[in-house]
Tab-separated table of C-alpha atoms in Angstrom:
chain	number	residue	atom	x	y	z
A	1	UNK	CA	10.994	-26.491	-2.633
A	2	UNK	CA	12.067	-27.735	1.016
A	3	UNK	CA	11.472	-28.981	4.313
A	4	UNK	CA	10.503	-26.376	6.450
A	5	UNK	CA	10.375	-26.927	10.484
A	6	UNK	CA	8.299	-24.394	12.344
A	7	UNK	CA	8.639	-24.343	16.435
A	8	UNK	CA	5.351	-23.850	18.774
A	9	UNK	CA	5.106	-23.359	22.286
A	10	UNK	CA	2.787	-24.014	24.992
A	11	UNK	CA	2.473	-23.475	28.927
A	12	UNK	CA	0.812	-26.619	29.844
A	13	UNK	CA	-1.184	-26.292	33.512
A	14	UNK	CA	-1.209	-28.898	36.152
A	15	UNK	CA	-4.567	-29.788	37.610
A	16	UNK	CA	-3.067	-30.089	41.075
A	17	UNK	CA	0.792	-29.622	42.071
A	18	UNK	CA	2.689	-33.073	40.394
A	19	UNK	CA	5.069	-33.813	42.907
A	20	UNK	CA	7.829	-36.314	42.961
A	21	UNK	CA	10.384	-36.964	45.395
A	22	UNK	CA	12.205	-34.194	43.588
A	23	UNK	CA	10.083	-31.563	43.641
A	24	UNK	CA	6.209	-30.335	42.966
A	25	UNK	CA	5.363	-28.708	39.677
A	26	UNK	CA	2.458	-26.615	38.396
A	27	UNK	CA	2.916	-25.954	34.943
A	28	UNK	CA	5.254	-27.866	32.076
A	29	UNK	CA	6.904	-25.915	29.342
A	30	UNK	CA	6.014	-27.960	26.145
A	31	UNK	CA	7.736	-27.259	22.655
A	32	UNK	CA	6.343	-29.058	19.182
A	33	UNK	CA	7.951	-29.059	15.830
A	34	UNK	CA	5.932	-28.695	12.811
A	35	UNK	CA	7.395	-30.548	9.598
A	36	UNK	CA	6.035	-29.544	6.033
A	37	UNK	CA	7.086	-30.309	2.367
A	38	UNK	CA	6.525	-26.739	0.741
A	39	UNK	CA	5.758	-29.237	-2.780
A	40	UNK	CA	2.356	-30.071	-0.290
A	41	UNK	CA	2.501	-27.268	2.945
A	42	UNK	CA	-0.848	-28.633	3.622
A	43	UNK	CA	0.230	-32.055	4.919
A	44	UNK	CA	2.284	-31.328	8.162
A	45	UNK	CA	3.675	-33.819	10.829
A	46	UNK	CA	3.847	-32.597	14.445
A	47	UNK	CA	6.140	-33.893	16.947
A	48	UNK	CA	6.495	-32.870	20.688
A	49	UNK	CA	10.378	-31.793	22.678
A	50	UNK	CA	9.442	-31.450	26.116
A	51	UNK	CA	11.949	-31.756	28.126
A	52	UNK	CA	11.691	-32.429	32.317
A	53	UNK	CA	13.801	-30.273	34.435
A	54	UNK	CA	16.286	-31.966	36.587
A	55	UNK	CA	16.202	-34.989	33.838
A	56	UNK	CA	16.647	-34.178	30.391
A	57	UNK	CA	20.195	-33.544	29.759
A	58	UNK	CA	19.077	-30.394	27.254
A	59	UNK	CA	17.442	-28.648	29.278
A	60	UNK	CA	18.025	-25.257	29.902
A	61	UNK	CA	16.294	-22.099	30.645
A	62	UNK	CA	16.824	-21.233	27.593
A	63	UNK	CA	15.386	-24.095	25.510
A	64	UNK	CA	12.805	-22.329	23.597
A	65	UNK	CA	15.473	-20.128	21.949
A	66	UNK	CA	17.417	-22.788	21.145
A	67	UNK	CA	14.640	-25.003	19.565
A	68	UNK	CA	14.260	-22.056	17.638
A	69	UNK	CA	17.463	-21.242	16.206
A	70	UNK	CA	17.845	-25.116	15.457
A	71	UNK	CA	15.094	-24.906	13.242
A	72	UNK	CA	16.544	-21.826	11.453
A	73	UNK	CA	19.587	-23.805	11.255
A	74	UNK	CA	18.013	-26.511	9.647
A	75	UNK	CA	15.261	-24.342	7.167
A	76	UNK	CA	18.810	-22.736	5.951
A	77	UNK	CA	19.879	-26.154	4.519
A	78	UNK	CA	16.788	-26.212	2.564
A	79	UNK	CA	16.867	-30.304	2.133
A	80	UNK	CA	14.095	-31.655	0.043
A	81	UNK	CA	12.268	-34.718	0.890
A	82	UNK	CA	14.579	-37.327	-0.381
A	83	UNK	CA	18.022	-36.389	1.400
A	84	UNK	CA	17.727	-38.695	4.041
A	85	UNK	CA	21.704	-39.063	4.262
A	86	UNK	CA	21.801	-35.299	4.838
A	87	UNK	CA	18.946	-35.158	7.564
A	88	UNK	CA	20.537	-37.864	9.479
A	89	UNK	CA	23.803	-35.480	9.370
A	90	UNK	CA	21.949	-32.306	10.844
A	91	UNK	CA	20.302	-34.580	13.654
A	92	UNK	CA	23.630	-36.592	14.239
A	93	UNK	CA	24.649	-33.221	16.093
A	94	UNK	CA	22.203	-33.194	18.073
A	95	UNK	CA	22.329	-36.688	19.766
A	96	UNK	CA	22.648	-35.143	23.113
A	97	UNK	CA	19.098	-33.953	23.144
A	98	UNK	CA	16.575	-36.991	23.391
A	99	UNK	CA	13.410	-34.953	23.595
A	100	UNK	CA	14.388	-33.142	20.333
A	101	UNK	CA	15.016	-36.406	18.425
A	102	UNK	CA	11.637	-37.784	19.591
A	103	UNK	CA	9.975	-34.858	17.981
A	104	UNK	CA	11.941	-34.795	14.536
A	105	UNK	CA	11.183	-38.632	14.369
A	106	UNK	CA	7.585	-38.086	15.646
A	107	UNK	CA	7.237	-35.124	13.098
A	108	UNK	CA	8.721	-37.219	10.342
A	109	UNK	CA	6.818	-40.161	10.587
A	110	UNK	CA	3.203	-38.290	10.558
A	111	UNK	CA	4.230	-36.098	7.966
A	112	UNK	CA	5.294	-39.464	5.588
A	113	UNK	CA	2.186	-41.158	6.519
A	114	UNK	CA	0.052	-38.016	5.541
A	115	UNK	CA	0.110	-35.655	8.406
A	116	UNK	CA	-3.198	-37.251	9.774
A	117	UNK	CA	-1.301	-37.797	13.645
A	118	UNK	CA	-1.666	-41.665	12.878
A	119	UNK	CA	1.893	-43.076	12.935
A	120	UNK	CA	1.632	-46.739	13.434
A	121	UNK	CA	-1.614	-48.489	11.665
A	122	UNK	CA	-3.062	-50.178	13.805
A	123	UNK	CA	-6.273	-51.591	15.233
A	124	UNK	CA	-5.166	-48.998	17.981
A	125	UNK	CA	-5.205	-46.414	15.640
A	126	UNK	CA	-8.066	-47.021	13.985
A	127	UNK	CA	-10.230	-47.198	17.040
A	128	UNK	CA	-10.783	-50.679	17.334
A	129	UNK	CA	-8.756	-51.730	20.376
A	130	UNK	CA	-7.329	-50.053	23.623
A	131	UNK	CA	-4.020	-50.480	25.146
A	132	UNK	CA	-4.143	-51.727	29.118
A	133	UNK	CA	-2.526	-48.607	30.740
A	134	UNK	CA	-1.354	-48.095	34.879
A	135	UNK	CA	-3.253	-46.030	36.662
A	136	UNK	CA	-0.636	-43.237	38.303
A	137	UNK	CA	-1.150	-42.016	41.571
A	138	UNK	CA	0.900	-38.799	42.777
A	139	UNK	CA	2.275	-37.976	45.516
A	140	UNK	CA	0.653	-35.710	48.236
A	141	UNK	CA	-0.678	-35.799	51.695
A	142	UNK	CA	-2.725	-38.905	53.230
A	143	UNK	CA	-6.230	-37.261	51.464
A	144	UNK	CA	-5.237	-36.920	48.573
A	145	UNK	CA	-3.141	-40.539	47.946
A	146	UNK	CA	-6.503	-41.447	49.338
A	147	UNK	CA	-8.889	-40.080	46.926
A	148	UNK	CA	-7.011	-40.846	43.993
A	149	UNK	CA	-6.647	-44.629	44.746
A	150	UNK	CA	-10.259	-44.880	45.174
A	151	UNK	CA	-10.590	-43.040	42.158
A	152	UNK	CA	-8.596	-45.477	39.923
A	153	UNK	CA	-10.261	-48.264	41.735
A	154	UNK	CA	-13.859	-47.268	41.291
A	155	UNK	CA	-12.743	-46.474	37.139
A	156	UNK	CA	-11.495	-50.185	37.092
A	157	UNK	CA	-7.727	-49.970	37.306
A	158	UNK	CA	-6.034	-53.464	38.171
A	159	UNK	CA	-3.174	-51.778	37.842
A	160	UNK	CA	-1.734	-48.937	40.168
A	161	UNK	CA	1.457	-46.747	40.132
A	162	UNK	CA	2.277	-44.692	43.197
A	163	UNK	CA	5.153	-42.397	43.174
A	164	UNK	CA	6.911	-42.917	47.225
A	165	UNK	CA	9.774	-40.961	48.711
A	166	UNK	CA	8.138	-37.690	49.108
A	167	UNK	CA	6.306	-38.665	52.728
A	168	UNK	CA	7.478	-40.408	55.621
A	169	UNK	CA	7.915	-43.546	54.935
A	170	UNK	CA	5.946	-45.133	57.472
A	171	UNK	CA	3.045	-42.923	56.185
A	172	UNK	CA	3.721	-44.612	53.032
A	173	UNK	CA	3.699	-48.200	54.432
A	174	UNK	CA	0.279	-47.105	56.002
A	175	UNK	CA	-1.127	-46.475	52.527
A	176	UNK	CA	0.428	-49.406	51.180
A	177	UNK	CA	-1.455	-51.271	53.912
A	178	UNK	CA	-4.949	-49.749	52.975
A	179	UNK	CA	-4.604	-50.889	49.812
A	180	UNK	CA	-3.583	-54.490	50.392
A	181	UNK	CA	-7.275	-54.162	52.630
A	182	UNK	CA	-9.131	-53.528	49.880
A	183	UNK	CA	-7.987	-55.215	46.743
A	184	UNK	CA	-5.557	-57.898	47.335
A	185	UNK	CA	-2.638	-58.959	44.986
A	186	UNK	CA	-5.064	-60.893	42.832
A	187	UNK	CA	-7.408	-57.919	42.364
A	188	UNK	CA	-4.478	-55.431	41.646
A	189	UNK	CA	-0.985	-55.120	40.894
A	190	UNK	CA	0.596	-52.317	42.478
A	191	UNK	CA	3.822	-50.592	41.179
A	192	UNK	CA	6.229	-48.166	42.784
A	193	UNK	CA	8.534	-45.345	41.447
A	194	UNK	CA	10.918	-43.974	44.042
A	195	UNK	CA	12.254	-41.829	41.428
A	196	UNK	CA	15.816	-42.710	43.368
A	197	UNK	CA	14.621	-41.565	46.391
A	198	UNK	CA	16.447	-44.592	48.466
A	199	UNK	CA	19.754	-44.282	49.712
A	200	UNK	CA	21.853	-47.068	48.820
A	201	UNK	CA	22.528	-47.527	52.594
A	202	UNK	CA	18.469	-47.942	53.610
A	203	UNK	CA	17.267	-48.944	50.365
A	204	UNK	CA	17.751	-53.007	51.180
A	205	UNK	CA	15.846	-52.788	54.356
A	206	UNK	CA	12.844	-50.764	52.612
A	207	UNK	CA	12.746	-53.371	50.024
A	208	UNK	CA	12.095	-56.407	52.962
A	209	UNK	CA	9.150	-54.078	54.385
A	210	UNK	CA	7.654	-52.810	51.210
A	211	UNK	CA	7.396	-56.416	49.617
A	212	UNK	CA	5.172	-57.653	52.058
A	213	UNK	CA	2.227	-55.358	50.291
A	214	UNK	CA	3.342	-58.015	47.262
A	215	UNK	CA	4.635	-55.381	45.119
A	216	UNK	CA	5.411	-56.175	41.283
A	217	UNK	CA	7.983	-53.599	40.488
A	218	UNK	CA	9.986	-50.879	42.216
A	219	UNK	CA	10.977	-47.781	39.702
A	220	UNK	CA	14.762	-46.697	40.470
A	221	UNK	CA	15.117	-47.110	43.833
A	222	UNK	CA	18.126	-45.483	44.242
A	223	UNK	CA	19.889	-42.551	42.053
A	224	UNK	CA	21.044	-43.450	38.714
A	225	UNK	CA	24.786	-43.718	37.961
A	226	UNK	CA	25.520	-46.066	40.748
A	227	UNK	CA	26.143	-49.217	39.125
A	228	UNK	CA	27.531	-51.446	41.621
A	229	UNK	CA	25.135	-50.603	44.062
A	230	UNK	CA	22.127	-51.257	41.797
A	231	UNK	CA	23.610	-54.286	40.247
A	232	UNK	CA	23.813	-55.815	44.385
A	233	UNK	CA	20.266	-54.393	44.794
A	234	UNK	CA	18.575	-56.194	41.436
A	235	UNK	CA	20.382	-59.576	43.431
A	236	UNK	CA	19.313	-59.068	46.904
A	237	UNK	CA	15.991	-57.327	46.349
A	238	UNK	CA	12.595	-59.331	47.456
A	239	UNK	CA	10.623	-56.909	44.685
A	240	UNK	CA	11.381	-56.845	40.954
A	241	UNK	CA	13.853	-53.638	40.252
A	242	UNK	CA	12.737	-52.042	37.064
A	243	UNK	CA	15.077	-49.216	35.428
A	244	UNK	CA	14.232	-45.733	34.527
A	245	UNK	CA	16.399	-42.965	35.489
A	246	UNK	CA	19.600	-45.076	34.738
A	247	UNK	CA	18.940	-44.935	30.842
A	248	UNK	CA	18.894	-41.749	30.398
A	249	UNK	CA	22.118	-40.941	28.592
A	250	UNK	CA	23.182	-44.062	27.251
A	251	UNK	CA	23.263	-44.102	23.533
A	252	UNK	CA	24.681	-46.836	21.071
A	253	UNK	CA	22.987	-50.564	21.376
A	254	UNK	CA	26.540	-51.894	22.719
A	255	UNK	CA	26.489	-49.302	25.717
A	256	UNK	CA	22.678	-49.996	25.995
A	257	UNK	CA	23.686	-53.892	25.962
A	258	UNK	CA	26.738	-53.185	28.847
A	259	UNK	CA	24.294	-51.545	30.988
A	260	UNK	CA	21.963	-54.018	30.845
A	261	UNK	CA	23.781	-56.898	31.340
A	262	UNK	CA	25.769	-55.752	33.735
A	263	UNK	CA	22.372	-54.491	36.444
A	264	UNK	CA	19.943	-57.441	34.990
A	265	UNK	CA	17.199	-55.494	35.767
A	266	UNK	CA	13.957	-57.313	35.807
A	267	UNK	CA	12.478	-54.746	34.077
A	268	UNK	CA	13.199	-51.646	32.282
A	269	UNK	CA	10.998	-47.691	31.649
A	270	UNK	CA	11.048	-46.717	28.219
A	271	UNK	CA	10.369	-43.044	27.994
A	272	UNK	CA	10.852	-41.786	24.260
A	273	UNK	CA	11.304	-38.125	25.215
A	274	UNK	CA	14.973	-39.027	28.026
A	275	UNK	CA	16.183	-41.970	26.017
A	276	UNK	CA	16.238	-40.558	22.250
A	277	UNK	CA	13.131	-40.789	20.339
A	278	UNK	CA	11.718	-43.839	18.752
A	279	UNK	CA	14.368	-45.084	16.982
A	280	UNK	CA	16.367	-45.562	20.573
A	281	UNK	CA	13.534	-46.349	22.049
A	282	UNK	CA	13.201	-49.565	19.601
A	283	UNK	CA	17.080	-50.540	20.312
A	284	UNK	CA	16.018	-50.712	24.083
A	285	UNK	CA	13.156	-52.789	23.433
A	286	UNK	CA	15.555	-55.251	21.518
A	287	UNK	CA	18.621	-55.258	23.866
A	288	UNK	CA	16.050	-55.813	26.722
A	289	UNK	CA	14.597	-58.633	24.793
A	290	UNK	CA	18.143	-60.063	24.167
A	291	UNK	CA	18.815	-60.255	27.495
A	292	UNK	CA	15.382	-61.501	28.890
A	293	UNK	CA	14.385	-58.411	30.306
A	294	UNK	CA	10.662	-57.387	30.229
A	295	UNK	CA	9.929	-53.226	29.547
A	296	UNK	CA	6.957	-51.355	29.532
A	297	UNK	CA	6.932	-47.713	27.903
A	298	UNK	CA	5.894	-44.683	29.763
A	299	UNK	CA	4.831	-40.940	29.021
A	300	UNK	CA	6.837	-38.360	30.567
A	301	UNK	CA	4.480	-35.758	31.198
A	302	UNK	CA	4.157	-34.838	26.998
A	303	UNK	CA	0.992	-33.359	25.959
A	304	UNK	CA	-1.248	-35.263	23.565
A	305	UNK	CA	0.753	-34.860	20.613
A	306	UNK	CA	3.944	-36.572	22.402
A	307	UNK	CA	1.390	-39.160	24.150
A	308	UNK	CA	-0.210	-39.953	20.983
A	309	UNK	CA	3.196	-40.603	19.827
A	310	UNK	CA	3.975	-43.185	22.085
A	311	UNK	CA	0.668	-44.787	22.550
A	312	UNK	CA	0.615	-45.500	19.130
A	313	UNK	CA	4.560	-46.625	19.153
A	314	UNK	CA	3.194	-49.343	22.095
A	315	UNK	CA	0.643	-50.201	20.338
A	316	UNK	CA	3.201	-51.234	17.137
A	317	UNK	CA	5.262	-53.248	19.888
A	318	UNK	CA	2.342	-55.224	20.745
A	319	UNK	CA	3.656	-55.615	24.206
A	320	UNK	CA	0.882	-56.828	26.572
A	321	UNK	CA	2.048	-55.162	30.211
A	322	UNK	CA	-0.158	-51.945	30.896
A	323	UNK	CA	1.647	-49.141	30.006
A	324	UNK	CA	2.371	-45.843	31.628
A	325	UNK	CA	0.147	-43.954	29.474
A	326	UNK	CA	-2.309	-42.269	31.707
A	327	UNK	CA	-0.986	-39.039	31.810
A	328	UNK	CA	-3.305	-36.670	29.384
A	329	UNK	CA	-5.688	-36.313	31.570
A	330	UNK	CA	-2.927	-34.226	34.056
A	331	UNK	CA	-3.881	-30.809	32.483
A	332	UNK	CA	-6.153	-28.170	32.574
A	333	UNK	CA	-5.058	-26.654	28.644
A	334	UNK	CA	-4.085	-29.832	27.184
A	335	UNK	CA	-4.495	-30.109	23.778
A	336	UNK	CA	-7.904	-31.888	22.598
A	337	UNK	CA	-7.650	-35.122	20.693
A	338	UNK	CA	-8.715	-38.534	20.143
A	339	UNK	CA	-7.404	-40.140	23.192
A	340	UNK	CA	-9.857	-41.329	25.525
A	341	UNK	CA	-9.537	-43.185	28.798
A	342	UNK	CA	-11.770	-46.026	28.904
A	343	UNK	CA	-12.229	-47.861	32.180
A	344	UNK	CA	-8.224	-48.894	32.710
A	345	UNK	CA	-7.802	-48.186	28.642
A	346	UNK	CA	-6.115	-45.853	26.376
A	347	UNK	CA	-8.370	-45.433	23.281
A	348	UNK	CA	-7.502	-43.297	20.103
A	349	UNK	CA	-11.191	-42.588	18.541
A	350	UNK	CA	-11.099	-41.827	15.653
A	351	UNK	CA	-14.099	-39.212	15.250
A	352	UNK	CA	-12.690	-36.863	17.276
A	353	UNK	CA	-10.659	-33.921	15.593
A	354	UNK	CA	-7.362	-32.425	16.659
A	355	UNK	CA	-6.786	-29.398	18.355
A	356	UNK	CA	-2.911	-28.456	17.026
A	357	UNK	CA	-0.713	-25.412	18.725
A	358	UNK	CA	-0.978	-21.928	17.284
């Protein structure tokens, strides 16, 4: 009698092209791991490895293979329940891939707490409270930015998260400006994500001009791995810099620590699937902490299973900042669940059923 890891796969389909200032994307490759004791194969914990292209340092084109012969390699060692010491020595290899040790964790945890896709207790979980999420707003022409802000707006949003770079950037001020005429820094907090789309040379000067739309946060504003120049930035910069990118990579709570202390962000993104899994995700939270730095987590475009992971992981953390959780809604063959948007709320409702991958 063992643990036995099964892989799943599943094309997830964009509602509209998701574009960045890296790219547009129609569909996202998502992989899950199903974890079941064979003493009780009816009580299985899911967990979801998605990696992004262009982000996750595992990624490869051939990533479903090699999810697959990982969990062949690790059905071989036919560990029972109680060898923690020897799980933690099949994972340790694979430290290098972040969205693969947020699904074993993910997968884990559900399965030890019953395999009912409720992690965390809490009055989250249990339908009795929603968590304050951002309302994300991607990139595209004028139209579209348009319709989607008045969309959030009209649902109840006071929070907003627009994705710049991708458009000229005095197109972007002109949105920016619209805005700012409708709901005013009282009504709304607006955040940005430049997804490094600054150089380091302009990036100063589109700071002074985007900070009079009394901005709370700007997401990497330039490319991560440029230390010096985003440690000057954090200084000089009218608008709160907030960290995403720039973790991805760093492993170890000392390394975590040197990074942080070293940039002082004001804040910093936790995304589970680039920085590790939960367990990373949690040393983050406390380094930050440590150092006086406020965090928010975010999705990175998971399906429900990797959402509901890290809705209910916020929801543990108790932190009060909306969250970047609003992104289950993004496709057309997303898997159904209890997550429910509510006004500018995540909600887990507990009546609904799962649908799980085949």
């Amino acid at each position: 009698m063992a643990l036995v890891l099964t892989p799943y796969h599943r094309e997830l389909m964009f509602k509209f092209d998701a574009r960045t200032s890296r790219g547009a994307m129609q569909t996202h490759q998502a992989h899950f791991l199903r974890l079941n004791d064979t003493l009780k194969p009816a009580v299985c914990g899911w967990g979801e490895a998605s990696p992004l292209p262009g982000l996750s340092p595992e990624f490869t084109p051939d990533y479903k293979e090699q999810i697959q012969r990982i969990c062949a390699e690790f059905n071989a060692l036919q560990l029972q329940r109680h060898q923690q010491e020897e799980w933690e020595c099949f994972w340790r290899n694979y430290q290098s891939w972040p969205s693969l040790q947020f699904a074993w964790e993910t997968a884990l945890v559900d399965m030890m707490r019953g395999g009912k896709r409720s992690l965390y207790p809490s009055a989250f979980s249990s339908g009795q409270k929603g968590i304050r999420i951002n309302g994300l707003i991607w990139m595209g022409d004028l139209a579209f930015m348009r319709e989607q802000i008045e969309k959030k707006l009209a649902q109840g949003f006071t929070c907003i998260k627009l994705k710049i770079g991708g458009l000229d950037f005095t197109q972007e001020l002109k949105i920016l400006k619209e805005i700012r005429s409708v709901a005013g820094p009282e009504a709304l907090e607006l955040r940005l994500d430049a997804n490094g789309a600054f150089s380091v040379q302009d990036a100063e000067e589109k700071l002074r001009h985007l900070a009079k739309f009394h901005i709370h946060s700007l997401e990497q504003p330039i490319k991560a791995g440029q230390l010096e120049a985003m440690q000057t930035l954090c200084g000089v910069s009218p608008i709160p810099i907030a960290l995403d990118e720039e973790l991805i990579g760093v492993t170890g709570k000392e390394a975590k620590w040197k990074l942080l202390d070293k940039i002082r962000p004001a804040y910093i993104i936790i995304k589970p699937t680039l920085v590790g899994g939960l367990i990373s995700s949690r040393d983050w939270i406390q380094v930050a902490e440590s150092l006086g730095i406020d965090w928010w987590l975010t999705s990175a475009l998971e399906s429900n299973i990797g959402l509901n992971a890290i809705a209910q992981f916020a929801a543990d953390s108790g932190n009060p900042l909306p969250q970047g959780l609003g992104t289950g809604q993004l496709y057309h063959n997303n898997l159904n669940s209890p997550l429910e948007i509510r006004g500018e709320e995540l909600w887990y409702n507990p009546q609904e059923t799962w649908e799980l991958p085949n």
